[in-house]
Backbone as ProteinMPNN parsed JSONL, in Angstrom:
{"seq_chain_A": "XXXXXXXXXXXXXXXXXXXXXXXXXXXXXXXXXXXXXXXXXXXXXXXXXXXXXXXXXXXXXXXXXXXXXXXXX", "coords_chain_A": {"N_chain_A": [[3.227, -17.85, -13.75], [3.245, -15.133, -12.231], [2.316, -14.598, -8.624], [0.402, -12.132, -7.252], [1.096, -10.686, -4.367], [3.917, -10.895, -4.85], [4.189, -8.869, -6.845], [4.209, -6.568, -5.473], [6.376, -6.592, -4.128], [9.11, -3.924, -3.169], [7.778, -1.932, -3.967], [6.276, 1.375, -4.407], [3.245, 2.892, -3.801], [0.703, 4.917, -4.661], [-2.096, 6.735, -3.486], [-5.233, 7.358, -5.954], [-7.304, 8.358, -5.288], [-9.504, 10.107, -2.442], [-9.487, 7.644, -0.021], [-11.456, 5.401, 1.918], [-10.764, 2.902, 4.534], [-12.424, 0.478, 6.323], [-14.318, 2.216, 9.056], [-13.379, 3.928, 10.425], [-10.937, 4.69, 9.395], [-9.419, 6.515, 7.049], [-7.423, 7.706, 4.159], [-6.113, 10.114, 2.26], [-5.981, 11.832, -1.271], [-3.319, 11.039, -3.319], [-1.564, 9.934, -0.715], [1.149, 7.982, -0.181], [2.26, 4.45, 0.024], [4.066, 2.602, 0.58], [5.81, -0.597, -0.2], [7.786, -3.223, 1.313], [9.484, -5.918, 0.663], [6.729, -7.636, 1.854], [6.311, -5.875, 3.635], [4.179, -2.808, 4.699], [4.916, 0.703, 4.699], [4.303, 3.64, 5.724], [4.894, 7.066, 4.956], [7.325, 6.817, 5.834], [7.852, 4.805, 7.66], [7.092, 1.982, 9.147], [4.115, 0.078, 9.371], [1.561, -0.107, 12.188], [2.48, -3.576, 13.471], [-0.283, -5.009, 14.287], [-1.794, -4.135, 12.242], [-0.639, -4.592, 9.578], [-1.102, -6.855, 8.056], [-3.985, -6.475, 7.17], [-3.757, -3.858, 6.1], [-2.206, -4.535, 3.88], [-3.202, -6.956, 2.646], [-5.987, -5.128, 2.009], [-4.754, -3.163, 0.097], [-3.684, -5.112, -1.763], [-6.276, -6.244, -2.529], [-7.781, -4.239, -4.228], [-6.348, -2.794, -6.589], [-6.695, -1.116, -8.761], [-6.924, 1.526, -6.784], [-4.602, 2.24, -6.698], [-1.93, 4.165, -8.033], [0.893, 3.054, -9.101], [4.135, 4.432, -7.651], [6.485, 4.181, -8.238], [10.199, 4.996, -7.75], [12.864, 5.279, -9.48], [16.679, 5.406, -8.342]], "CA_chain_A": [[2.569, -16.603, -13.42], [3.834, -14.132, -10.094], [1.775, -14.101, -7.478], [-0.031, -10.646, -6.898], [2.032, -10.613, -3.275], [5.384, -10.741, -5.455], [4.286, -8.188, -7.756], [4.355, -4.976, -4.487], [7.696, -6.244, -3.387], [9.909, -2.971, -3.792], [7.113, -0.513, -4.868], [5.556, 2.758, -3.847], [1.925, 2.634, -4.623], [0.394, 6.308, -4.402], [-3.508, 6.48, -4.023], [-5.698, 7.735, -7.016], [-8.186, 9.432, -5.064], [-9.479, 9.638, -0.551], [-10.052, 6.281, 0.363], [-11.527, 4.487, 3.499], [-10.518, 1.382, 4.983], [-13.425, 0.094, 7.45], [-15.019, 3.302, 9.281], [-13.03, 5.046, 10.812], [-9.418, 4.871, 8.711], [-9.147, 8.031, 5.584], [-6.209, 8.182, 3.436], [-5.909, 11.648, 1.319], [-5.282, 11.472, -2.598], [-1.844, 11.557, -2.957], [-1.296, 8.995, 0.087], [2.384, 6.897, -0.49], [2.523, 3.226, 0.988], [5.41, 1.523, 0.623], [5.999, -2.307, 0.361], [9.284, -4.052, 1.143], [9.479, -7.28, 1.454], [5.845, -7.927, 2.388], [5.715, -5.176, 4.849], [3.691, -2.142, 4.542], [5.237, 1.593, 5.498], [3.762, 5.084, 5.522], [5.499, 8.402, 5.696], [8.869, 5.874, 5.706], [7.66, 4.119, 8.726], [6.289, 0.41, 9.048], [2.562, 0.498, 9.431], [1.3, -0.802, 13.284], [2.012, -4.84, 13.439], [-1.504, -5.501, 14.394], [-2.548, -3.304, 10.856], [0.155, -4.657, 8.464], [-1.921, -7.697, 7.264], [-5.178, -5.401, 6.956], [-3.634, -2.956, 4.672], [-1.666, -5.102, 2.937], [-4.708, -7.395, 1.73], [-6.619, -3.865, 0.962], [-4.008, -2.651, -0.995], [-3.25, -6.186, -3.196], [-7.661, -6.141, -3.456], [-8.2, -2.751, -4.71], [-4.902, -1.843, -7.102], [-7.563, 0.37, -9.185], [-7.064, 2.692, -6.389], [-3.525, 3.209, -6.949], [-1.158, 4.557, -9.307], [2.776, 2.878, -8.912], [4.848, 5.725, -8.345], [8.28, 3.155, -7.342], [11.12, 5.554, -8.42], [14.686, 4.546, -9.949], [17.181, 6.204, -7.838]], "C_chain_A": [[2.977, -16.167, -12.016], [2.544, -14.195, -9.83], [1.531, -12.753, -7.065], [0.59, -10.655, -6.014], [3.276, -10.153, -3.947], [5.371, -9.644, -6.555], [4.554, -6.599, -6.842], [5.788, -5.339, -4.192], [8.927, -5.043, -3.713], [9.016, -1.778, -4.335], [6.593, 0.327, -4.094], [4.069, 2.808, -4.778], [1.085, 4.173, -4.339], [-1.657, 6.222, -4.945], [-4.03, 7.653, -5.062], [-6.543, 9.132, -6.366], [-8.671, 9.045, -3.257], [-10.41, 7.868, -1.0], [-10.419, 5.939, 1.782], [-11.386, 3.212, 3.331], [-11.497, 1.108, 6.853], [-13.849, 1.96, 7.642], [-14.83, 4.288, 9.846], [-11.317, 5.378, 10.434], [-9.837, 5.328, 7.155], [-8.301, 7.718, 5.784], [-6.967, 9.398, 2.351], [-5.211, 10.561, -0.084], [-4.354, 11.449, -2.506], [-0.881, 10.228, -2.061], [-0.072, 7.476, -0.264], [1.98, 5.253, 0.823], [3.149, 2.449, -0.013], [5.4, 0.406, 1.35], [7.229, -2.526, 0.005], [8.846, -5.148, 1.691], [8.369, -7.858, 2.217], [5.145, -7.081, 3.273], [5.364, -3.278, 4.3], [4.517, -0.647, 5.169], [4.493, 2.974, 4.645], [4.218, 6.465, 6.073], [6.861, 7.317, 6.121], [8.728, 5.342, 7.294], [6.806, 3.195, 8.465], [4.71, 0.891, 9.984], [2.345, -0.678, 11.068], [1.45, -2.507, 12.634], [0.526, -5.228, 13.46], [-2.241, -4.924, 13.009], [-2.28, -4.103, 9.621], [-0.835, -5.735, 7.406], [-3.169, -6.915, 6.399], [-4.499, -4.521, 5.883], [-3.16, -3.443, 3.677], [-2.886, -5.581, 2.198], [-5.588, -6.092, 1.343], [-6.399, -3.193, 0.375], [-3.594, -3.799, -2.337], [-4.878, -6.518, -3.454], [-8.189, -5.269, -3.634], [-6.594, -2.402, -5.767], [-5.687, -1.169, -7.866], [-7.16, 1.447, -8.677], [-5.938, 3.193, -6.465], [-2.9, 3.249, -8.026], [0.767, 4.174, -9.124], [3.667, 3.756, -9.51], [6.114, 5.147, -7.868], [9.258, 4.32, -8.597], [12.548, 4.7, -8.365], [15.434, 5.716, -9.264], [18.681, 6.004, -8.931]], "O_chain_A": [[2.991, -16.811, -10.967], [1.677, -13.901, -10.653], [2.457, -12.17, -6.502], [1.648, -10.615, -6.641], [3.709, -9.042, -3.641], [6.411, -9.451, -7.184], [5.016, -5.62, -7.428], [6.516, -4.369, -3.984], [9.713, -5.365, -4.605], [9.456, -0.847, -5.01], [6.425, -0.029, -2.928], [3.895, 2.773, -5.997], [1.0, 4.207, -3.112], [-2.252, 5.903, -5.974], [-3.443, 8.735, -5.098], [-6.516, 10.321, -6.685], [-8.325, 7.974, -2.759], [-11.268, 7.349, -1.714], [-9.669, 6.214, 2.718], [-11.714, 2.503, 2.379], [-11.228, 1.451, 8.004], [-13.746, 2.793, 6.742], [-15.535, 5.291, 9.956], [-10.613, 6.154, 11.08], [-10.423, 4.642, 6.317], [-7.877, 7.389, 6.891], [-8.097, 9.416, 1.862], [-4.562, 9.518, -0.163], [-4.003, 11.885, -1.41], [0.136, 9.689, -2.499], [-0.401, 6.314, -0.506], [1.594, 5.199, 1.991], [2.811, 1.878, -1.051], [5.202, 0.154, 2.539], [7.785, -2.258, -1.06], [8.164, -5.399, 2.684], [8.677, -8.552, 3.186], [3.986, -7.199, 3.672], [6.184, -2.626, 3.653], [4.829, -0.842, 6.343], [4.258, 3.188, 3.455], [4.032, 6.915, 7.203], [7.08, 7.482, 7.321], [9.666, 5.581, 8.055], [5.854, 3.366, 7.703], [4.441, 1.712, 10.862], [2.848, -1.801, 11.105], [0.821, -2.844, 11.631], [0.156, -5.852, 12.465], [-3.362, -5.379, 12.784], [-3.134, -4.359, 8.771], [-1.193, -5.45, 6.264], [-3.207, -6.826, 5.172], [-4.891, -4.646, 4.723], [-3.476, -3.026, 2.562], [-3.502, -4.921, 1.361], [-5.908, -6.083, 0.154], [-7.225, -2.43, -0.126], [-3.3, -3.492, -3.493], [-5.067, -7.071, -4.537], [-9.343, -5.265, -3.205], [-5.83, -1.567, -5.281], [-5.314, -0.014, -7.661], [-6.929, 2.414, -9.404], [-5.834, 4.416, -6.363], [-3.169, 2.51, -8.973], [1.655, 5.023, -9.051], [4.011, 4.003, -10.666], [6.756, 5.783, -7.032], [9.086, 4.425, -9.811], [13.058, 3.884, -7.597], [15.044, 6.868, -9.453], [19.659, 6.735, -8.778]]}, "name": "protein", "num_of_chains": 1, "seq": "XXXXXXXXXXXXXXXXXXXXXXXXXXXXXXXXXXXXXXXXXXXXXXXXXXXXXXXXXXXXXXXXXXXXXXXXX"}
């Protein structure tokens, strides 16, 4: 069985609907985050070091909230 971790590597995960993370971080519906290789990016930029863990774990315990939009180029 993969490892939920090994299942984002390479994908675009697009949220369902606004989300908060703690109390003062909104994302909009719509909202792309991209995982390579463990690491989190938004708007094609890597998400603050001190964040990356934090979103990562609230994006691999919530996938309800998104919809995998990883395109084939």
């Amino acid at each position: 069985m993969q490892h939920k971790k090994d299942l984002l590597t390479g994908r675009v995960l697009k949220l369902k609907e606004d989300a908060s993370l703690g109390s003062n971080m909104t994302f909009k519906k719509g909202q792309e985050f991209e995982v390579v290789k463990n690491m989190v990016y938004m708007g094609g930029y890597p998400v603050q070091p001190n964040m990356q863990q934090f979103i990562y774990n609230w994006i691999t315990n919530n996938p309800k909230l998104f919809v995998d939009d990883t395109r084939t180029w």
